Short mmCIF file of C-alpha atoms and ligand atoms in Angstrom, two decimals:
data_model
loop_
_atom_site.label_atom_id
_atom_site.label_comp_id
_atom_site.label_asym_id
_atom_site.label_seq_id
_atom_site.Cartn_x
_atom_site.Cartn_y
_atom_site.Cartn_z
CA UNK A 1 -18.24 -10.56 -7.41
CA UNK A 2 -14.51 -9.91 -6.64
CA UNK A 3 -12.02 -13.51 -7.61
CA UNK A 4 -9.96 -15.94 -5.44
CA UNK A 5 -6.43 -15.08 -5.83
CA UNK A 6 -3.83 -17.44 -4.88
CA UNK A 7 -0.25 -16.65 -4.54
CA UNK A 8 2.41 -19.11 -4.14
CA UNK A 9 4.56 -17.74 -2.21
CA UNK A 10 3.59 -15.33 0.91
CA UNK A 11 6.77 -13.46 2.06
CA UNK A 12 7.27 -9.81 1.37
CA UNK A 13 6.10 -9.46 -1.86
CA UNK A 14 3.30 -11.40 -1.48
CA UNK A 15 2.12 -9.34 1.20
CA UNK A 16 2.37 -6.58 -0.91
CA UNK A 17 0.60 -8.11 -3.16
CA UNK A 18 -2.24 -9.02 -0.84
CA UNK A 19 -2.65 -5.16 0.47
CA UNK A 20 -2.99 -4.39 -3.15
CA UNK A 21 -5.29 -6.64 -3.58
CA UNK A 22 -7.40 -4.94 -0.46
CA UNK A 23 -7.64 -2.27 -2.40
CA UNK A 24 -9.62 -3.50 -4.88
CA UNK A 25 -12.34 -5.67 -3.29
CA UNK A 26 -14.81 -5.70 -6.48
CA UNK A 27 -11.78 -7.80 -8.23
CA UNK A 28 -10.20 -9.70 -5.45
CA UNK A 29 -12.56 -10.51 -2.89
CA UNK A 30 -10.04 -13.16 -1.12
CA UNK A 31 -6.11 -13.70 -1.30
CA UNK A 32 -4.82 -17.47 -0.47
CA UNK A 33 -1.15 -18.18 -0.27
CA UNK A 34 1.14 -21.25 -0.66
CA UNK A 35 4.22 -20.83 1.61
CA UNK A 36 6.13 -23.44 4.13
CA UNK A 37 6.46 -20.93 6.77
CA UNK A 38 3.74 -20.58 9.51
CA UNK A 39 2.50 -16.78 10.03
CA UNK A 40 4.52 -15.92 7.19
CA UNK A 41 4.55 -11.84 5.88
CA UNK A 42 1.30 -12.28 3.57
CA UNK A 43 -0.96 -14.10 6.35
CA UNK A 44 -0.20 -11.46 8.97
CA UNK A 45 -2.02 -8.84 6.22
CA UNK A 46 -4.54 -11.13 6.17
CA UNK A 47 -4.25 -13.65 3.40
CA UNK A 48 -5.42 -17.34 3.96
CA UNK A 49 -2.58 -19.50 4.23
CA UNK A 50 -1.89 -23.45 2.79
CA UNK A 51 1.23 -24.21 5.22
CA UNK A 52 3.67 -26.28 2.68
CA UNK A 53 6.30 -26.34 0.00
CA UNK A 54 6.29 -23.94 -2.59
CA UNK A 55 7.03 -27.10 -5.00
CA UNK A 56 4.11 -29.87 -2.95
CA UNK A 57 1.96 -30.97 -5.45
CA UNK A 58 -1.35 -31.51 -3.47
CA UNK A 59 -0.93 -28.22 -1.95
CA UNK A 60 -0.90 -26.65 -5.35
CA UNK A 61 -3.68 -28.73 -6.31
CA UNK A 62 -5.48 -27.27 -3.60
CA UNK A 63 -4.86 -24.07 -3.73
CA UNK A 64 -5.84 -24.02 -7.42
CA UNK A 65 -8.85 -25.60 -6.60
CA UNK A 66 -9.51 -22.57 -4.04
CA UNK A 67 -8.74 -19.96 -6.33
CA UNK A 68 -9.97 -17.77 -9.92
CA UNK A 69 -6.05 -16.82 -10.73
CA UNK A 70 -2.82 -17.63 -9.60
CA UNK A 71 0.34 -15.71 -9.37
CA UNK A 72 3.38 -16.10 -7.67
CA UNK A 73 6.17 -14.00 -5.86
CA UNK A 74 9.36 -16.57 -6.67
CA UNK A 75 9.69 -18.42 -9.54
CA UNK A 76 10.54 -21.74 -7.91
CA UNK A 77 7.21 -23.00 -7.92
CA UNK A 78 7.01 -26.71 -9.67
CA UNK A 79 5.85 -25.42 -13.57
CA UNK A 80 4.81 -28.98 -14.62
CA UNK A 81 2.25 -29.10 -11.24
CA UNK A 82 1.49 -25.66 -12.39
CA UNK A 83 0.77 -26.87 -15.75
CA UNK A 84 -1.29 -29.40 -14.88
CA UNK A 85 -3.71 -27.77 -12.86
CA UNK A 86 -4.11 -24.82 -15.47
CA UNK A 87 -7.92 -26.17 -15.89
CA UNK A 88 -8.76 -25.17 -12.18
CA UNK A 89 -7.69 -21.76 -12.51
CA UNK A 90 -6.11 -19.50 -14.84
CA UNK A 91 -2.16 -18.76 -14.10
CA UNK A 92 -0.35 -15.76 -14.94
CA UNK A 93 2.52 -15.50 -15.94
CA UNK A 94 2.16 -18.97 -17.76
CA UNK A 95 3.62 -22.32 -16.49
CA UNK A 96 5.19 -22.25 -19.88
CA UNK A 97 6.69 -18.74 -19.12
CA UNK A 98 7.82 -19.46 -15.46
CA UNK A 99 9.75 -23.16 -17.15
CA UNK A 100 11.94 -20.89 -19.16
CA UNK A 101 12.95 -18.53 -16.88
CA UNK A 102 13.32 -20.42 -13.66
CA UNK A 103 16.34 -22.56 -15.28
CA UNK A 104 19.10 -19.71 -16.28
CA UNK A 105 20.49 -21.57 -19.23
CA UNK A 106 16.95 -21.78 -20.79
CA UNK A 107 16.01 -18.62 -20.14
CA UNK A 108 19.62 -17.21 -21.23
CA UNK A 109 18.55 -19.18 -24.51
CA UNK A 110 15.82 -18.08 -24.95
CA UNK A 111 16.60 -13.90 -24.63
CA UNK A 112 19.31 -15.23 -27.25
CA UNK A 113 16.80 -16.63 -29.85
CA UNK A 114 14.99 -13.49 -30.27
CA UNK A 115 17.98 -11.47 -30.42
CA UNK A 116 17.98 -9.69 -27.26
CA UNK A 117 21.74 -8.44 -25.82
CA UNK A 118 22.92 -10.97 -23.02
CA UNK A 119 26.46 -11.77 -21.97
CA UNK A 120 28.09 -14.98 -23.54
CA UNK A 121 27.55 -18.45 -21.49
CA UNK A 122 27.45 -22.13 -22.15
CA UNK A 123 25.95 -24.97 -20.27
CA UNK A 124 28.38 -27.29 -17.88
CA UNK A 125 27.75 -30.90 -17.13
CA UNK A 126 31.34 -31.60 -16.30
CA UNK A 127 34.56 -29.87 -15.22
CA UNK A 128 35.87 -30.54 -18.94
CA UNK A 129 32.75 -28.21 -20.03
CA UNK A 130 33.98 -25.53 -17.34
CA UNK A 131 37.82 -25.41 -18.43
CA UNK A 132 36.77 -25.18 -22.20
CA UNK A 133 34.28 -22.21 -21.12
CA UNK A 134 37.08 -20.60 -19.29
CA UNK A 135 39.45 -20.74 -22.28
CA UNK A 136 36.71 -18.71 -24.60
CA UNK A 137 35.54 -16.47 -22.00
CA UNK A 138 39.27 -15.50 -19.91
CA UNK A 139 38.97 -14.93 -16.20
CA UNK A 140 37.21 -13.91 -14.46
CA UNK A 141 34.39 -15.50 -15.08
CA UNK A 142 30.68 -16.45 -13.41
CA UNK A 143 29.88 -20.10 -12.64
CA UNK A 144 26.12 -20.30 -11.80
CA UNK A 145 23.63 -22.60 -10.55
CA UNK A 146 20.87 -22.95 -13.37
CA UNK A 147 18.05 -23.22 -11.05
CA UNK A 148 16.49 -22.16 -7.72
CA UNK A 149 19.04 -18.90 -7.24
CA UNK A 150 18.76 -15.88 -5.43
CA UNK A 151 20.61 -13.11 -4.06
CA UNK A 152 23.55 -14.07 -5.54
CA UNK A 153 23.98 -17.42 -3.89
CA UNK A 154 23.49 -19.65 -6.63
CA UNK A 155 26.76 -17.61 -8.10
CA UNK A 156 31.04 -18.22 -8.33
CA UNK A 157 33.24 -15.93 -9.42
CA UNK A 158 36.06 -17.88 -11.09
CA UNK A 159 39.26 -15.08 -10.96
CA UNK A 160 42.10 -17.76 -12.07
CA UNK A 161 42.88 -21.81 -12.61
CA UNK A 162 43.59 -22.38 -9.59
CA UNK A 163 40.08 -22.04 -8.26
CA UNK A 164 38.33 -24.42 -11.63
CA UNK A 165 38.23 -27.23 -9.28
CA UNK A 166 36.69 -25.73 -5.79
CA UNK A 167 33.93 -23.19 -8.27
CA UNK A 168 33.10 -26.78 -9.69
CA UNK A 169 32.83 -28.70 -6.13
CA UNK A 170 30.81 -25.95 -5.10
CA UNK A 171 27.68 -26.47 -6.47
CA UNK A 172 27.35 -30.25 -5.72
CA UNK A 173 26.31 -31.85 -9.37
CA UNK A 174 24.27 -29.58 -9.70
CA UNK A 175 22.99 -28.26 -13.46
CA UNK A 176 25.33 -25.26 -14.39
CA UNK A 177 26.37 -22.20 -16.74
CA UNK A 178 29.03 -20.59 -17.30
CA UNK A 179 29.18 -16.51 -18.20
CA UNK A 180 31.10 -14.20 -19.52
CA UNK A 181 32.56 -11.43 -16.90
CA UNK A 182 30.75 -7.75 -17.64
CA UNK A 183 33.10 -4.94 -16.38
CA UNK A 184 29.39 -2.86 -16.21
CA UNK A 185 29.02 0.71 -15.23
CA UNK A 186 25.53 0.25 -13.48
CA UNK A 187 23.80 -1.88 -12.73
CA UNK A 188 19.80 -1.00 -13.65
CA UNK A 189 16.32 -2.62 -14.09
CA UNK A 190 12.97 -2.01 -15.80
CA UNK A 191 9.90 -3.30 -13.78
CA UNK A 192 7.51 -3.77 -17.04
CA UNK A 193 4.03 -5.23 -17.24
CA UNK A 194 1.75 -6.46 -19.97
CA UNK A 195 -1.83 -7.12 -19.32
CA UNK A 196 -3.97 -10.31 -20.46
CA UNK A 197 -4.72 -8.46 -23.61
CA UNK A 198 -0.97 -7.47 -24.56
CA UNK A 199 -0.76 -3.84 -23.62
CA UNK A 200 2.56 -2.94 -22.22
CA UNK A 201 3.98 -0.81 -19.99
CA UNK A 202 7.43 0.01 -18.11
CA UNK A 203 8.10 1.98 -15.36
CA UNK A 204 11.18 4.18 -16.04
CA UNK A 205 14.60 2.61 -15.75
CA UNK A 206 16.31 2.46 -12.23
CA UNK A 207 19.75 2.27 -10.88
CA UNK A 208 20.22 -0.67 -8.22
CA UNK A 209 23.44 -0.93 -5.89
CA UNK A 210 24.36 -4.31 -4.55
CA UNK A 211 26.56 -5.53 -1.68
CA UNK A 212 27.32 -8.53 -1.14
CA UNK A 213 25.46 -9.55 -4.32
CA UNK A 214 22.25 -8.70 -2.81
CA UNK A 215 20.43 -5.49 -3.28
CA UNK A 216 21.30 -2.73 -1.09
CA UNK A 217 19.63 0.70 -2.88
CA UNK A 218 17.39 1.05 -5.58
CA UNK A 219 17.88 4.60 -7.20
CA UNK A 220 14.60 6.05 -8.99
CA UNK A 221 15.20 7.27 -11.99
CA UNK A 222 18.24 5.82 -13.14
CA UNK A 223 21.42 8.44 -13.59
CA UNK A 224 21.69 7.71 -16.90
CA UNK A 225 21.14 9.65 -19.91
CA UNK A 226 17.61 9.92 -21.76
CA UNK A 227 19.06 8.28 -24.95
CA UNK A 228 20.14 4.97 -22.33
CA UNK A 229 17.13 4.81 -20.25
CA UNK A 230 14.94 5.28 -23.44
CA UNK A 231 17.39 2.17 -24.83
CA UNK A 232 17.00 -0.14 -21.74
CA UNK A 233 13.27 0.18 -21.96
CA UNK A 234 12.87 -0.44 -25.17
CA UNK A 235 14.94 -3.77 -24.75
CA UNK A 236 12.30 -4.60 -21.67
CA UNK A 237 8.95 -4.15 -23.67
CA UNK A 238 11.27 -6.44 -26.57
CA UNK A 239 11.49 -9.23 -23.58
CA UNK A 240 8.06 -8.78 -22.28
CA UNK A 241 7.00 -8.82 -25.73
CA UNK A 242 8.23 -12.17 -26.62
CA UNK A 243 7.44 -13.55 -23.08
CA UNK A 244 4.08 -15.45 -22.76
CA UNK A 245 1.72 -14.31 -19.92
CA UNK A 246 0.40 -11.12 -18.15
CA UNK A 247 1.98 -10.02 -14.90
CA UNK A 248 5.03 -8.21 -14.05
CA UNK A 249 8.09 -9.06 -14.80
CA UNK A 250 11.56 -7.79 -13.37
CA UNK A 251 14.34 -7.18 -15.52
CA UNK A 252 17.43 -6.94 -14.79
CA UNK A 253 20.27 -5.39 -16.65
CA UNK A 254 23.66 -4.14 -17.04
CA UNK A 255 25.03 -0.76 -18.62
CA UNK A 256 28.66 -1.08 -19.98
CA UNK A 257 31.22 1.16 -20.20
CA UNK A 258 30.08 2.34 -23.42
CA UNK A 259 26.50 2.25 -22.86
CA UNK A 260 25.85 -0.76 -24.13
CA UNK A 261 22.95 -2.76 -22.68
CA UNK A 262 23.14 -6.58 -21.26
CA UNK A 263 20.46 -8.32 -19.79
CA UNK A 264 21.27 -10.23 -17.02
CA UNK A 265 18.11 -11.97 -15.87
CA UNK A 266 14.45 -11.79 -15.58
CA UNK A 267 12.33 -12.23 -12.65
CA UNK A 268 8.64 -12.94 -13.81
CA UNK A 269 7.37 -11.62 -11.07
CA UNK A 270 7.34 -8.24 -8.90
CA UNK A 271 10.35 -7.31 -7.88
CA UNK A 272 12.87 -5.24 -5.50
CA UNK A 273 13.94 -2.92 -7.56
CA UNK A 274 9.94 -1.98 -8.24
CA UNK A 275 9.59 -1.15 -4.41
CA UNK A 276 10.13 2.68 -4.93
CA UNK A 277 6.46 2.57 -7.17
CA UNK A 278 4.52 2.57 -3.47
CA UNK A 279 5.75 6.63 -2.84
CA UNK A 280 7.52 7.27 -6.31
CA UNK A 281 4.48 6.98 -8.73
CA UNK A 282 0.58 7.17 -8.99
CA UNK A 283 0.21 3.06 -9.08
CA UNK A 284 2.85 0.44 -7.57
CA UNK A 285 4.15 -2.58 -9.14
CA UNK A 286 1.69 -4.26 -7.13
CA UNK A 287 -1.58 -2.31 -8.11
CA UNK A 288 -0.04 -2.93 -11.92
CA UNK A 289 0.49 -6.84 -11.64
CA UNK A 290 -2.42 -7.17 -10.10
CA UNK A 291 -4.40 -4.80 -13.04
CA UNK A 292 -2.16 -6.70 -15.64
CA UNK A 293 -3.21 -10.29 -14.79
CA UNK A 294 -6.76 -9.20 -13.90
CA UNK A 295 -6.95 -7.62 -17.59
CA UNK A 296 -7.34 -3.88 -16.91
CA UNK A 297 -6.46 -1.22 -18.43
CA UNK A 298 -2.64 -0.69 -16.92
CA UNK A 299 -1.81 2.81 -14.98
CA UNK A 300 0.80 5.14 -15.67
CA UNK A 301 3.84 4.13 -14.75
CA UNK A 302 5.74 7.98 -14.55
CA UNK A 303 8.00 8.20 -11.08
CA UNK A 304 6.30 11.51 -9.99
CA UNK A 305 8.73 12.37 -7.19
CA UNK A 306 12.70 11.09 -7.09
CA UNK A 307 13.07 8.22 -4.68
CA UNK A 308 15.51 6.03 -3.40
CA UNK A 309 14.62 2.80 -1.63
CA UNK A 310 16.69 1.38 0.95
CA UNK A 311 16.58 -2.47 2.23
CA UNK A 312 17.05 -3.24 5.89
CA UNK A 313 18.73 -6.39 5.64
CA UNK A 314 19.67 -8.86 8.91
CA UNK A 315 23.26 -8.16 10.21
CA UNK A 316 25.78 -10.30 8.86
CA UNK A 317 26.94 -11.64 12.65
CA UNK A 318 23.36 -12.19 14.61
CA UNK A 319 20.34 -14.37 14.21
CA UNK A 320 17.20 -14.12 16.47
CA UNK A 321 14.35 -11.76 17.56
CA UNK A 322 15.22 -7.82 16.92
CA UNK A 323 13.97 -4.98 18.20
CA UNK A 324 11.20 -2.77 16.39
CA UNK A 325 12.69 -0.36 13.71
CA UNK A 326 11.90 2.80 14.32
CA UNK A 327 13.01 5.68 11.69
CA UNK A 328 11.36 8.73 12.00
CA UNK A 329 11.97 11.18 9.17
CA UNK A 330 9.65 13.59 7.20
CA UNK A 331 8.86 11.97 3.48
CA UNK A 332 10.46 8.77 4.93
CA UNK A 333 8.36 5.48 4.37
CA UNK A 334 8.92 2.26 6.42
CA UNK A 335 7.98 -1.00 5.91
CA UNK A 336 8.88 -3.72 7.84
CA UNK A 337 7.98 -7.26 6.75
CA UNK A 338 7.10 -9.02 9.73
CA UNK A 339 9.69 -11.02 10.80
CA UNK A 340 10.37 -12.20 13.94
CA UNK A 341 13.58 -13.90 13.38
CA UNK A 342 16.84 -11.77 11.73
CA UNK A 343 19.17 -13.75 9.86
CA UNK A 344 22.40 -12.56 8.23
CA UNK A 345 21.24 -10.31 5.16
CA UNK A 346 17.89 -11.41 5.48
CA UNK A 347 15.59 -8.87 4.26
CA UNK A 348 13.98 -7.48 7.32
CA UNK A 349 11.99 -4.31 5.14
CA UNK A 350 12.46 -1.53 3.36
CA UNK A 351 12.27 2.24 3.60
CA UNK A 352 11.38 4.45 0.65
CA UNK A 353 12.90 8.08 0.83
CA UNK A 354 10.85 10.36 -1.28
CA UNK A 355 11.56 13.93 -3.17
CA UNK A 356 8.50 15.42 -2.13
CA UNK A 357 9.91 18.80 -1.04
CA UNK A 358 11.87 19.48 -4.53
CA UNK A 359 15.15 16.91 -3.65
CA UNK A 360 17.20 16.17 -6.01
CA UNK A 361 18.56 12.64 -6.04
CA UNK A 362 21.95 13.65 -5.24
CA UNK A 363 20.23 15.56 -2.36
CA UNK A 364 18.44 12.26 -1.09
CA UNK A 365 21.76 10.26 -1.17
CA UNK A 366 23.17 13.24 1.02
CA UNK A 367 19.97 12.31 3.57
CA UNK A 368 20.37 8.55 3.05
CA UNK A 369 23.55 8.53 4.79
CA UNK A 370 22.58 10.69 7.93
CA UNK A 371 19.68 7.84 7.98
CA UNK A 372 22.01 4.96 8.18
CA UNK A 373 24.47 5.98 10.63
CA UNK A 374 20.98 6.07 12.84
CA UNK A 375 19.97 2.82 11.61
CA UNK A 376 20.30 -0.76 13.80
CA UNK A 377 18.86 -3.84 13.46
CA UNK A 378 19.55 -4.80 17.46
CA UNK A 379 19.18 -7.77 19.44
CA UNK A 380 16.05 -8.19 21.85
P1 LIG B 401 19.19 -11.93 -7.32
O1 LIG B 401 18.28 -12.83 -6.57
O2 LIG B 401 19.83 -10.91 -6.42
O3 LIG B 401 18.62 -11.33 -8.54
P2 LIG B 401 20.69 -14.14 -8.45
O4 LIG B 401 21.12 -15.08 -7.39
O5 LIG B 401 19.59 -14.53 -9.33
O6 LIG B 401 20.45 -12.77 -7.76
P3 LIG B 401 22.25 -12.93 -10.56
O7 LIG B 401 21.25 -11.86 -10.74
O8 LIG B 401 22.53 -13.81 -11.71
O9 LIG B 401 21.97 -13.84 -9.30
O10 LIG B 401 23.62 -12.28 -10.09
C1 LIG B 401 23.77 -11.54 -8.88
C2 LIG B 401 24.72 -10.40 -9.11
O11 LIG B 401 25.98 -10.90 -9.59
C3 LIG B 401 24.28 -9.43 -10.19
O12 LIG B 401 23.37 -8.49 -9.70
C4 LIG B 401 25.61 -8.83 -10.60
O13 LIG B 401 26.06 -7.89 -9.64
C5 LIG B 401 26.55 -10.01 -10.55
N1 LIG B 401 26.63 -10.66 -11.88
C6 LIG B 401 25.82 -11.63 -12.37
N2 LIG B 401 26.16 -12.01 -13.62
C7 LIG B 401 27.23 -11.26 -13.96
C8 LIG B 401 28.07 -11.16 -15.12
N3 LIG B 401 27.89 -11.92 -16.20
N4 LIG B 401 29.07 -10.26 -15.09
C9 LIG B 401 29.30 -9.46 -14.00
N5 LIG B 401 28.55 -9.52 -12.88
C10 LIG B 401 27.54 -10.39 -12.84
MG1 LIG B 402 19.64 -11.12 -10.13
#
């Protein structure tokens, strides 16, 4: 008999995470996801949804009285509830796990404490805390939000005095950190997993491009040399290593001008820079997350054909209903997310461009920008 998994969280990657879990009915016989918004991207694969707050306390009550495992696709999810309800079902990675690394400053910490490379920071309380952080660390410098970030929002970029006061009014009281500036190179990731018995595996390294601090292209493999990829994965099975819990976890990292490796944060949880594992390899980061918390043997993680994945994000100057995306395009693979409303640089879907006829990456980059030029996210 296949288990009850519930997700919290049922956008885009936990629909992917649902149609991995289709594949595999002896294991999963049901998905059930937590997530505020009606007919969100997991329920319209089929998952069973609980309408309400990723952080509502009955509602994770519930669902972890509906379900064998839980896992989740954003790490805002309320780890004391989580905690708590650990007797109803088993939760991977572990409330413990998810604590550390949903507050920056802990998780920062804790990477620190078992020696892995990260860029300097200190806590701030007060605007006292931020000027003293500023004199150690020079300008610029990143003010961040310690909790409930993403795509780059929960982020300042201090460049001079001048702006101490308005970084610091920014963020509203809310718990802060201060980082050191890396002039990087690339910016790269390792999706790695490790299984409910402790094996671990990585995928190879990849090179992700961001605009507007959120992620525009994830290049698969990484144009780096053998000695840095090997490097940057070793530093990932280090982190995953030390880490409590089974599941996938992203992480994120930067190379320096002289090839030194910084890790910037980890996502304990699938990720966007894994999307390229659907064409690129033999298993996804989906099919591996799911293997990883269910205690199976993991796949092989080798990218098989040179990919680079693309995200279709919302226009920056229109909200509202869009008109289908339509790409055709030999070894081109869309997929959309489901939903109905674009919002500026929301992530509308993604499109995976796949070597399969011998390309080169440098070739596929040529082919990526013939693609965009066609590419329009339009009004209704
Ligand atoms: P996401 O959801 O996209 O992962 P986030 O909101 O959690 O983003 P971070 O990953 O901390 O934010 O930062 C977003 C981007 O800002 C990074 O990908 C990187 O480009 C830049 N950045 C973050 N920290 C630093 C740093 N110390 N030095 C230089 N650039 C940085
Ligand atoms: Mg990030």
């Amino acid at each position: 008999m296949g288990k009850i998994l519930g997700i919290i969280g049922g956008g885009q990657l936990g629909m992917m995470i649902t149609e991995a879990a289709q594949k595999i009915p002896e294991y999963i016989s049901k998905v059930i996801v937590l997530d505020p918004a009606e007919n969100c991207p997991a329920s319209q694969v089929g998952a069973e949804q609980i309408i309400a707050d990723y952080k509502d306390r009955n509602a994770i009550i519930e669902l972890a009285k509906k379900s064998d495992i839980i896992t989740y696709e954003i790490e805002s999810g309320d780890s004391e509830v989580l905690k708590s309800v650990e007797g109803y079902a088993e939760i991977n990675p572990s409330p413990e796990t998810l604590k550390t690394i949903q507050d920056k400053f802990l998780q920062k910490s804790f990477l620190l404490q078992n020696n892995l490379p990260v860029a300097e920071f200190i806590k701030v309380d007060t605007i006292f805390d931020l000027e003293e952080g500023l004199k150690k660390f020079g300008f610029p410098a990143l003010l961040k939000s310690r909790r409930d970030a993403y795509d780059g929002r929960g982020n300042f970029k201090i460049d001079s005095l001048e702006q101490i006061q308005k970084a610091f009014n920014f963020f509203n009281k809310k718990n802060l950190m201060l980082e050191k500036f890396i002039a990087f190179k690339m910016e790269v990731s390792v999706i790695a997993a490790r299984n409910t018995k402790g094996e671990i595996k990585t995928f190879p390294l990849v090179e992700n491009i961001h605009e507007d601090n959120i992620l525009r292209e994830t290049i698969a493999p990484a144009r780096v040399s053998k000695k840095v990829a090997h490097r940057a994965e070793e530093i990932a099975k280090t982190t995953v290593n030390v880490l409590k819990g089974a599941g996938i976890f992203g992480i994120e990292m930067f190379v320096t001008k002289n090839d030194q490796i910084i890790i910037n944060e980890i996502a304990p949880r699938v990720h966007n820079s894994g999307h390229h594992t659907l064409q690129s390899s033999e298993i996804s980061q989906f099919d591996q997350h799911l293997r990883a918390i269910l205690g199976l043997d993991l796949g092989n993680t080798a990218i098989i054909y040179p990919t680079i994945m693309y995200n279709i994000l919302g226009p920056k100057n229109f909200e509202g209903e869009y008109k289908p995306i339509e790409i055709t395009e030999p070894n081109l693979f869309l997929k959309m997310y489901g939903k109905k409303i674009s919002k500026p640089l929301r992530k509308l879907g993604h499109f995976n461009l796949v070597g399969k006829s011998g390309e080169t990456i440098e070739q596929l980059l040529i082919k990526l920008e013939t693609i965009k030029g066609k590419l329009n996210v339009n009004p209704v």
